[in-house]
Tab-separated table of C-alpha atoms and ligand atoms in Angstrom:
chain	number	residue	atom	x	y	z
A	6	MET	CA	-8.995	-5.749	29.508
A	7	LYS	CA	-6.782	-5.136	26.453
A	8	ARG	CA	-4.455	-2.194	26.855
A	9	PHE	CA	-4.423	0.131	24.086
A	10	PRO	CA	-0.992	2.949	23.370
A	11	LYS	CA	-1.764	5.869	25.086
A	12	ILE	CA	-1.335	7.609	21.099
A	13	LEU	CA	-4.478	5.901	20.319
A	14	GLY	CA	-6.322	7.265	23.426
A	15	ARG	CA	-5.073	10.579	22.259
A	16	ILE	CA	-6.485	10.026	18.605
A	17	ILE	CA	-9.461	8.898	19.736
A	18	ALA	CA	-10.139	11.284	22.120
A	19	ALA	CA	-9.469	14.176	19.325
A	20	LEU	CA	-11.984	12.111	16.657
A	21	LYS	CA	-14.537	12.408	19.496
A	22	GLU	CA	-13.977	15.994	20.215
A	23	ALA	CA	-14.297	17.148	16.131
A	24	ARG	CA	-17.052	18.061	14.109
A	25	SER	CA	-15.578	17.639	10.573
A	26	VAL	CA	-12.751	15.265	9.869
A	27	ALA	CA	-10.855	14.758	6.563
A	28	ILE	CA	-9.564	11.396	6.176
A	29	VAL	CA	-6.441	10.971	3.274
A	30	GLY	CA	-4.332	8.754	1.839
A	31	HIS	CA	-1.291	8.186	-0.453
A	32	VAL	CA	-0.972	8.924	-4.357
A	33	ARG	CA	-2.036	5.778	-6.228
A	34	PRO	CA	-3.847	4.257	-2.975
A	35	ASP	CA	-4.114	0.823	-2.790
A	36	GLY	CA	-6.696	-1.601	-0.934
A	37	ASP	CA	-5.085	-0.960	2.109
A	38	CYS	CA	-5.304	2.958	2.231
A	39	VAL	CA	-8.547	3.034	0.514
A	40	GLY	CA	-9.860	0.079	2.843
A	41	SER	CA	-8.788	1.924	5.983
A	42	GLN	CA	-10.342	5.068	4.581
A	43	LEU	CA	-13.703	4.109	3.592
A	44	ALA	CA	-13.879	1.929	7.007
A	45	LEU	CA	-12.953	4.726	9.262
A	46	ALA	CA	-15.185	7.312	7.442
A	47	GLU	CA	-18.191	4.859	7.788
A	48	ALA	CA	-17.595	4.981	11.150
A	49	LEU	CA	-17.219	8.316	12.317
A	50	ALA	CA	-20.494	9.361	10.036
A	51	ALA	CA	-22.317	6.741	11.908
A	52	GLN	CA	-20.807	9.124	15.450
A	53	GLY	CA	-22.641	12.015	13.376
A	54	LYS	CA	-19.287	13.739	12.474
A	55	GLU	CA	-19.234	15.527	8.789
A	56	ILE	CA	-16.343	13.494	6.753
A	57	VAL	CA	-14.340	14.048	3.751
A	58	CYS	CA	-12.796	11.502	2.304
A	59	TRP	CA	-10.152	11.595	-0.704
A	60	ASN	CA	-6.827	10.723	-2.256
A	61	GLU	CA	-4.641	12.736	-5.341
A	62	ASP	CA	-5.866	9.560	-7.640
A	63	ALA	CA	-8.888	7.998	-8.093
A	64	ILE	CA	-10.163	4.533	-5.976
A	65	PRO	CA	-8.729	1.301	-8.321
A	66	GLN	CA	-11.895	-0.096	-10.608
A	67	LYS	CA	-11.229	-3.511	-8.520
A	68	LEU	CA	-12.032	-1.407	-5.105
A	69	ALA	CA	-14.587	0.362	-6.197
A	70	PHE	CA	-17.393	-1.866	-4.818
A	71	LEU	CA	-15.718	-1.055	-1.437
A	72	ASP	CA	-17.392	2.778	-1.975
A	73	PRO	CA	-20.800	2.269	-3.250
A	74	GLY	CA	-21.886	5.672	-1.917
A	75	LYS	CA	-18.942	7.392	-3.668
A	76	ARG	CA	-17.479	8.533	-0.663
A	77	LEU	CA	-14.030	9.447	-1.877
A	78	GLN	CA	-14.390	12.951	-3.535
A	79	PRO	CA	-12.002	15.945	-3.136
A	80	PRO	CA	-13.568	18.978	-0.662
A	81	ALA	CA	-14.514	22.061	-2.200
A	82	PRO	CA	-11.371	24.201	-2.675
A	83	GLY	CA	-10.457	26.549	0.955
A	84	ARG	CA	-12.350	23.651	3.364
A	85	SER	CA	-10.728	23.356	6.813
A	86	PHE	CA	-11.230	20.470	8.903
A	87	ASP	CA	-11.283	20.068	12.686
A	88	VAL	CA	-8.853	16.913	12.455
A	89	VAL	CA	-7.296	15.443	9.711
A	90	VAL	CA	-6.532	11.400	9.660
A	91	ALA	CA	-3.551	10.718	7.185
A	92	LEU	CA	-4.098	6.725	6.581
A	93	ASP	CA	-1.187	4.411	5.192
A	94	ALA	CA	1.039	6.898	4.141
A	95	ALA	CA	4.454	7.284	5.035
A	96	SER	CA	5.067	11.011	4.493
A	97	LEU	CA	3.822	14.127	3.824
A	98	GLU	CA	4.806	13.980	-0.063
A	99	ARG	CA	3.188	10.640	-0.277
A	100	LEU	CA	-0.246	12.243	-0.086
A	101	GLY	CA	0.624	14.058	-3.023
A	102	SER	CA	-1.759	16.928	-3.690
A	103	VAL	CA	-3.461	16.252	-0.922
A	104	ALA	CA	-0.976	17.645	1.387
A	105	PRO	CA	-1.344	21.398	0.690
A	106	PHE	CA	-5.028	21.266	1.874
A	107	ILE	CA	-4.365	19.979	4.937
A	108	LEU	CA	-1.365	22.430	6.247
A	109	GLU	CA	-4.290	24.348	7.738
A	110	ARG	CA	-5.892	22.073	9.946
A	111	GLN	CA	-6.350	21.705	13.944
A	112	ILE	CA	-4.763	18.411	14.239
A	113	LEU	CA	-3.191	16.113	11.790
A	114	ALA	CA	-3.251	12.495	13.304
A	115	ASN	CA	-0.990	10.032	11.343
A	116	ILE	CA	-1.964	6.426	11.363
A	117	ASP	CA	0.358	3.924	9.622
A	118	HIS	CA	2.385	0.799	9.612
A	119	HIS	CA	5.497	1.784	7.355
A	120	ALA	CA	9.486	1.690	9.189
A	121	SER	CA	10.021	4.599	7.270
A	122	ASN	CA	7.343	6.760	8.451
A	123	THR	CA	8.654	10.565	8.858
A	124	ARG	CA	6.040	10.882	11.923
A	125	PHE	CA	4.741	14.202	10.044
A	126	GLY	CA	1.715	14.503	12.059
A	127	ASP	CA	0.728	16.356	15.019
A	128	LEU	CA	-0.505	12.793	16.894
A	129	ASN	CA	1.538	9.963	15.105
A	130	TRP	CA	0.858	5.879	15.675
A	131	ILE	CA	3.047	4.237	13.550
A	132	ASN	CA	3.544	0.523	14.289
A	133	PRO	CA	5.571	-1.275	11.802
A	134	ARG	CA	4.638	-5.069	13.707
A	135	SER	CA	1.374	-4.223	12.101
A	136	PRO	CA	1.032	-5.923	8.650
A	137	SER	CA	-1.711	-3.451	7.432
A	138	THR	CA	-3.069	0.048	8.375
A	139	GLY	CA	-6.513	-1.749	7.881
A	140	GLU	CA	-5.579	-3.789	11.458
A	141	LEU	CA	-4.715	-0.571	13.011
A	142	VAL	CA	-8.116	0.896	12.356
A	143	PHE	CA	-9.802	-2.183	13.271
A	144	GLN	CA	-7.814	-1.574	16.993
A	145	LEU	CA	-8.929	2.101	16.604
A	146	LEU	CA	-12.415	1.278	16.348
A	147	LYS	CA	-12.508	-1.138	19.139
A	148	ALA	CA	-10.931	1.089	21.293
A	149	ALA	CA	-13.287	4.006	20.669
A	150	GLY	CA	-16.196	1.428	21.134
A	151	TRP	CA	-17.618	2.241	17.605
A	152	PRO	CA	-19.266	-0.157	15.775
A	153	ILE	CA	-18.093	-2.739	13.337
A	154	THR	CA	-21.206	-2.846	10.568
A	155	PRO	CA	-20.802	-5.257	7.541
A	156	PRO	CA	-19.629	-2.301	5.133
A	157	ILE	CA	-16.777	-1.504	7.606
A	158	ALA	CA	-16.217	-5.447	7.989
A	159	ASP	CA	-15.892	-5.334	4.266
A	160	CYS	CA	-13.539	-2.549	3.951
A	161	LEU	CA	-11.198	-3.418	6.774
A	162	PHE	CA	-11.253	-7.289	5.200
A	163	ALA	CA	-10.226	-6.014	1.645
A	164	ALA	CA	-7.191	-3.775	3.235
A	165	ILE	CA	-5.989	-6.479	5.876
A	166	SER	CA	-6.209	-9.019	2.923
A	167	THR	CA	-4.263	-6.951	0.380
A	168	ASP	CA	-1.550	-5.800	2.556
A	169	THR	CA	-0.788	-9.361	3.765
A	170	GLY	CA	-0.837	-11.166	0.146
A	171	SER	CA	-4.145	-12.915	1.534
A	172	PHE	CA	-2.514	-13.756	4.657
A	173	GLN	CA	0.606	-15.134	2.881
A	174	TYR	CA	3.458	-12.976	3.888
A	175	ASP	CA	5.295	-13.432	6.742
A	176	THR	CA	4.115	-10.156	8.470
A	177	THR	CA	0.853	-11.657	9.334
A	178	ARG	CA	0.399	-12.484	12.955
A	179	PRO	CA	-2.050	-14.424	14.874
A	180	THR	CA	-3.670	-10.910	15.715
A	181	THR	CA	-4.118	-10.483	11.757
A	182	LEU	CA	-6.046	-13.754	11.893
A	183	TYR	CA	-7.882	-13.070	14.725
A	184	CYS	CA	-9.204	-9.586	13.465
A	185	ALA	CA	-9.963	-11.492	9.857
A	186	GLY	CA	-12.091	-13.988	11.785
A	187	GLU	CA	-13.938	-11.402	13.897
A	188	LEU	CA	-14.660	-9.196	10.208
A	189	VAL	CA	-16.170	-12.214	8.837
A	190	HIS	CA	-17.887	-12.706	12.004
A	191	ARG	CA	-19.206	-9.397	11.897
A	192	GLY	CA	-20.386	-9.811	8.040
A	193	ALA	CA	-17.491	-9.143	5.938
A	194	ASN	CA	-18.366	-10.929	2.386
A	195	LEU	CA	-15.068	-12.972	1.897
A	196	ALA	CA	-16.492	-14.280	-1.529
A	197	ARG	CA	-17.471	-11.201	-2.869
A	198	ILE	CA	-14.634	-9.473	-1.838
A	199	SER	CA	-12.150	-12.369	-2.575
A	200	ASP	CA	-13.839	-12.322	-6.564
A	201	GLU	CA	-13.971	-8.586	-6.843
A	202	ILE	CA	-10.192	-8.168	-6.005
A	203	TYR	CA	-8.710	-11.413	-7.089
A	204	GLN	CA	-10.815	-12.959	-9.717
A	205	SER	CA	-11.557	-10.079	-11.526
A	206	TYR	CA	-9.028	-8.680	-13.954
A	207	PRO	CA	-9.896	-7.028	-16.983
A	208	LEU	CA	-8.338	-8.338	-20.292
A	209	SER	CA	-6.518	-5.388	-20.553
A	210	ARG	CA	-4.731	-6.267	-17.303
A	211	VAL	CA	-4.583	-9.437	-18.548
A	212	ARG	CA	-2.749	-8.206	-21.613
A	213	LEU	CA	-0.105	-6.262	-19.710
A	214	LEU	CA	0.798	-9.370	-17.561
A	215	GLN	CA	1.305	-11.491	-20.876
A	216	HIS	CA	4.103	-8.310	-21.775
A	217	VAL	CA	5.556	-9.004	-18.725
A	218	PHE	CA	6.100	-12.970	-18.940
A	219	ASN	CA	7.085	-12.428	-22.326
A	220	HIS	CA	9.793	-9.912	-21.441
A	221	PHE	CA	10.801	-10.622	-17.734
A	222	ARG	CA	14.544	-10.987	-17.397
A	223	LEU	CA	16.578	-13.118	-14.813
A	224	THR	CA	19.973	-12.669	-13.773
A	225	HIS	CA	22.549	-13.285	-11.004
A	226	HIS	CA	21.791	-16.993	-10.901
A	227	ASN	CA	18.122	-16.291	-11.574
A	228	GLN	CA	17.842	-14.487	-8.201
A	229	ILE	CA	16.850	-11.429	-9.536
A	230	GLY	CA	13.983	-11.223	-11.987
A	231	TYR	CA	13.124	-7.916	-13.352
A	232	PHE	CA	10.870	-6.350	-16.207
A	233	TRP	CA	10.245	-2.719	-17.539
A	234	LEU	CA	6.981	-1.074	-18.388
A	235	LYS	CA	6.898	1.791	-20.725
A	236	PRO	CA	4.127	4.410	-21.772
A	237	ALA	CA	3.666	2.585	-25.036
A	238	ASP	CA	3.288	-1.089	-23.169
A	239	PHE	CA	0.218	0.676	-21.743
A	240	THR	CA	-1.402	2.176	-24.850
A	241	ARG	CA	-1.114	-1.029	-26.502
A	242	THR	CA	-2.613	-3.316	-24.194
A	243	GLY	CA	-4.926	-0.251	-23.156
A	244	THR	CA	-3.877	-0.266	-19.733
A	245	ALA	CA	-3.123	2.829	-17.252
A	246	SER	CA	-0.082	2.858	-14.854
A	247	SER	CA	-2.357	2.023	-11.757
A	248	ASP	CA	-3.086	-1.460	-13.842
A	249	SER	CA	0.982	-2.251	-13.120
A	250	GLU	CA	-0.581	-3.302	-9.337
A	251	GLY	CA	0.342	-6.792	-8.535
A	252	LEU	CA	2.093	-7.873	-11.789
A	253	ILE	CA	5.603	-7.981	-9.543
A	254	ASP	CA	4.070	-10.686	-8.009
A	255	HIS	CA	4.132	-13.047	-10.876
A	256	ILE	CA	7.879	-12.432	-11.416
A	257	ARG	CA	8.539	-12.767	-7.457
A	258	ALA	CA	6.625	-16.048	-7.431
A	259	ILE	CA	9.351	-17.845	-9.668
A	260	GLU	CA	11.202	-20.177	-7.686
A	261	PRO	CA	14.407	-19.381	-7.813
A	262	VAL	CA	13.801	-15.222	-7.911
A	263	VAL	CA	14.710	-13.702	-4.555
A	264	VAL	CA	14.054	-10.281	-5.636
A	265	ALA	CA	11.653	-9.119	-7.951
A	266	CYS	CA	11.796	-5.511	-9.590
A	267	MET	CA	9.485	-3.429	-11.968
A	268	PHE	CA	10.765	-0.699	-13.749
A	269	GLU	CA	8.219	1.880	-14.895
A	270	GLN	CA	9.171	4.549	-17.448
A	271	VAL	CA	7.003	7.701	-15.835
A	272	GLU	CA	9.135	10.483	-17.844
A	273	PRO	CA	11.447	10.137	-20.205
A	274	GLU	CA	14.268	10.315	-17.344
A	275	ILE	CA	12.128	9.093	-14.132
A	276	VAL	CA	11.893	5.553	-13.574
A	277	ARG	CA	9.405	4.279	-10.892
A	278	ILE	CA	10.729	1.289	-9.119
A	279	SER	CA	8.629	-1.537	-7.246
A	280	LEU	CA	10.619	-4.098	-5.439
A	281	ARG	CA	9.729	-7.184	-3.662
A	282	SER	CA	11.784	-9.647	-1.435
A	283	LYS	CA	11.292	-13.059	-0.682
A	284	SER	CA	14.031	-13.447	1.714
A	285	PRO	CA	13.857	-12.771	5.433
A	286	ARG	CA	17.529	-11.665	5.029
A	287	LEU	CA	17.009	-9.107	2.292
A	288	ASP	CA	15.656	-6.035	3.016
A	289	VAL	CA	14.068	-3.996	0.176
A	290	ASN	CA	13.223	-1.159	1.943
A	291	ALA	CA	16.804	-1.017	2.385
A	292	ILE	CA	17.383	-0.829	-1.414
A	293	ALA	CA	14.770	1.558	-1.718
A	294	ARG	CA	16.189	4.219	0.576
A	295	GLN	CA	19.313	4.222	-1.067
A	296	PHE	CA	17.325	5.507	-4.133
A	297	GLY	CA	15.230	8.050	-2.083
A	298	GLY	CA	12.403	5.583	-1.748
A	299	GLY	CA	11.314	3.546	1.131
A	300	GLY	CA	8.707	0.950	1.986
A	301	HIS	CA	8.768	-2.229	4.212
A	302	HIS	CA	11.227	-5.436	4.286
A	303	ALA	CA	9.528	-7.319	2.122
A	304	ALA	CA	7.930	-4.706	-0.425
A	305	ALA	CA	9.626	-1.222	-1.106
A	306	GLY	CA	9.700	1.329	-4.027
A	307	ALA	CA	11.297	4.136	-5.180
A	308	ARG	CA	11.245	7.168	-7.799
A	309	ILE	CA	14.627	7.844	-9.963
A	310	ALA	CA	15.982	10.360	-12.089
A	311	GLY	CA	18.067	8.892	-15.120
A	312	ARG	CA	18.279	7.304	-18.244
A	313	PRO	CA	16.292	3.909	-18.200
A	314	LEU	CA	19.230	1.740	-18.531
A	315	SER	CA	21.589	3.776	-16.098
A	316	VAL	CA	18.752	3.396	-13.664
A	317	GLN	CA	18.544	-0.301	-14.256
A	318	ARG	CA	22.100	-0.802	-14.082
A	319	ARG	CA	22.410	1.148	-10.556
A	320	VAL	CA	19.460	-0.746	-9.088
A	321	VAL	CA	20.428	-4.206	-10.228
A	322	ASN	CA	23.876	-3.798	-8.855
A	323	ALA	CA	22.535	-2.932	-5.458
A	324	ILE	CA	20.258	-5.796	-5.495
A	325	ARG	CA	23.409	-7.997	-6.374
A	326	LYS	CA	25.275	-6.327	-3.887
A	327	ALA	CA	22.259	-6.850	-1.208
A	328	LEU	CA	22.001	-10.469	-2.465
A	329	ASP	CA	25.807	-11.260	-1.919
A	330	GLN	CA	25.750	-9.637	1.653
A	331	ALA	CA	22.962	-11.762	2.717
A	332	GLY	CA	24.642	-14.681	1.574
A	333	GLN	CA	22.354	-16.297	-0.609
A	334	SER	CA	23.506	-19.639	-1.887
A	335	HIS	CA	23.955	-19.880	-5.788
A	336	ALA	CA	22.706	-23.348	-5.690
A	337	HIS	CA	21.899	-23.066	-9.583
A	338	VAL	CA	25.117	-21.904	-10.812
B	415	MN	MN1	-0.583	-0.381	3.993
């Protein structure tokens, strides 16, 4: 019999007791966030619970197929819940406009895999070794003995696949693949999920990618790759800020690049950065933390106040310093 963490047992007990449950996630939700939310929502609804499930921002278009019943909807103002579950959110701030809604709750369960999680819940199940929150929700359903139906399997597979870069990141563990295998066994439609998520980019998003390829810059012996997105770039291409998701991976994929950085000007003096590292010796979470952000070893981000060029100078300097400390070879000098 596999042993589950004690805290998981306490979360399951609270969920079994509850009549109404709210399931919330972070701002700008990604595949791991909405996949985990919808899977847990579906499983709890099947147990006869009254479920509300929502985020500050809408579900990204490419993930909308996971929510055919449009479960992701904000509740009526003033509603309270027996249990609130926060998924994939490293801090109360990351919940955005959802946070004030959930202060008046009985129990707040915080389930997440970010090392930077601030443990803001009453019950905190944080496992930074898990490559996705989806894998934690899978364990929760197994431990609770709640059935994994094909729609639940789809949502969890999408969550796990997106947060592991389709099982390519080195966070992927044997258990991740066993779990994915079981989800396919339980009816996850691998071809449909891959087609919807990875092979269906709108033309407008491709135009934004074209902009990135035309304007990216390389520095520090081509080991740092970065690009800017400004409001005019979104307007011109007919995209929104949410379409920038994943663009950075194209720059990360350039061979000499060790660290990729996206700068997005969200307000005249506020810049959102996204960081990706390809080196096990270079932790971009540590860089993001210097600027008040956080994330994981290989993927992190922050919002930084300042003029664009000054933010760029500070961030590129911090990356350069981290590269020098990591002792990356300068083979391309
Ligand atoms: Mn995640």
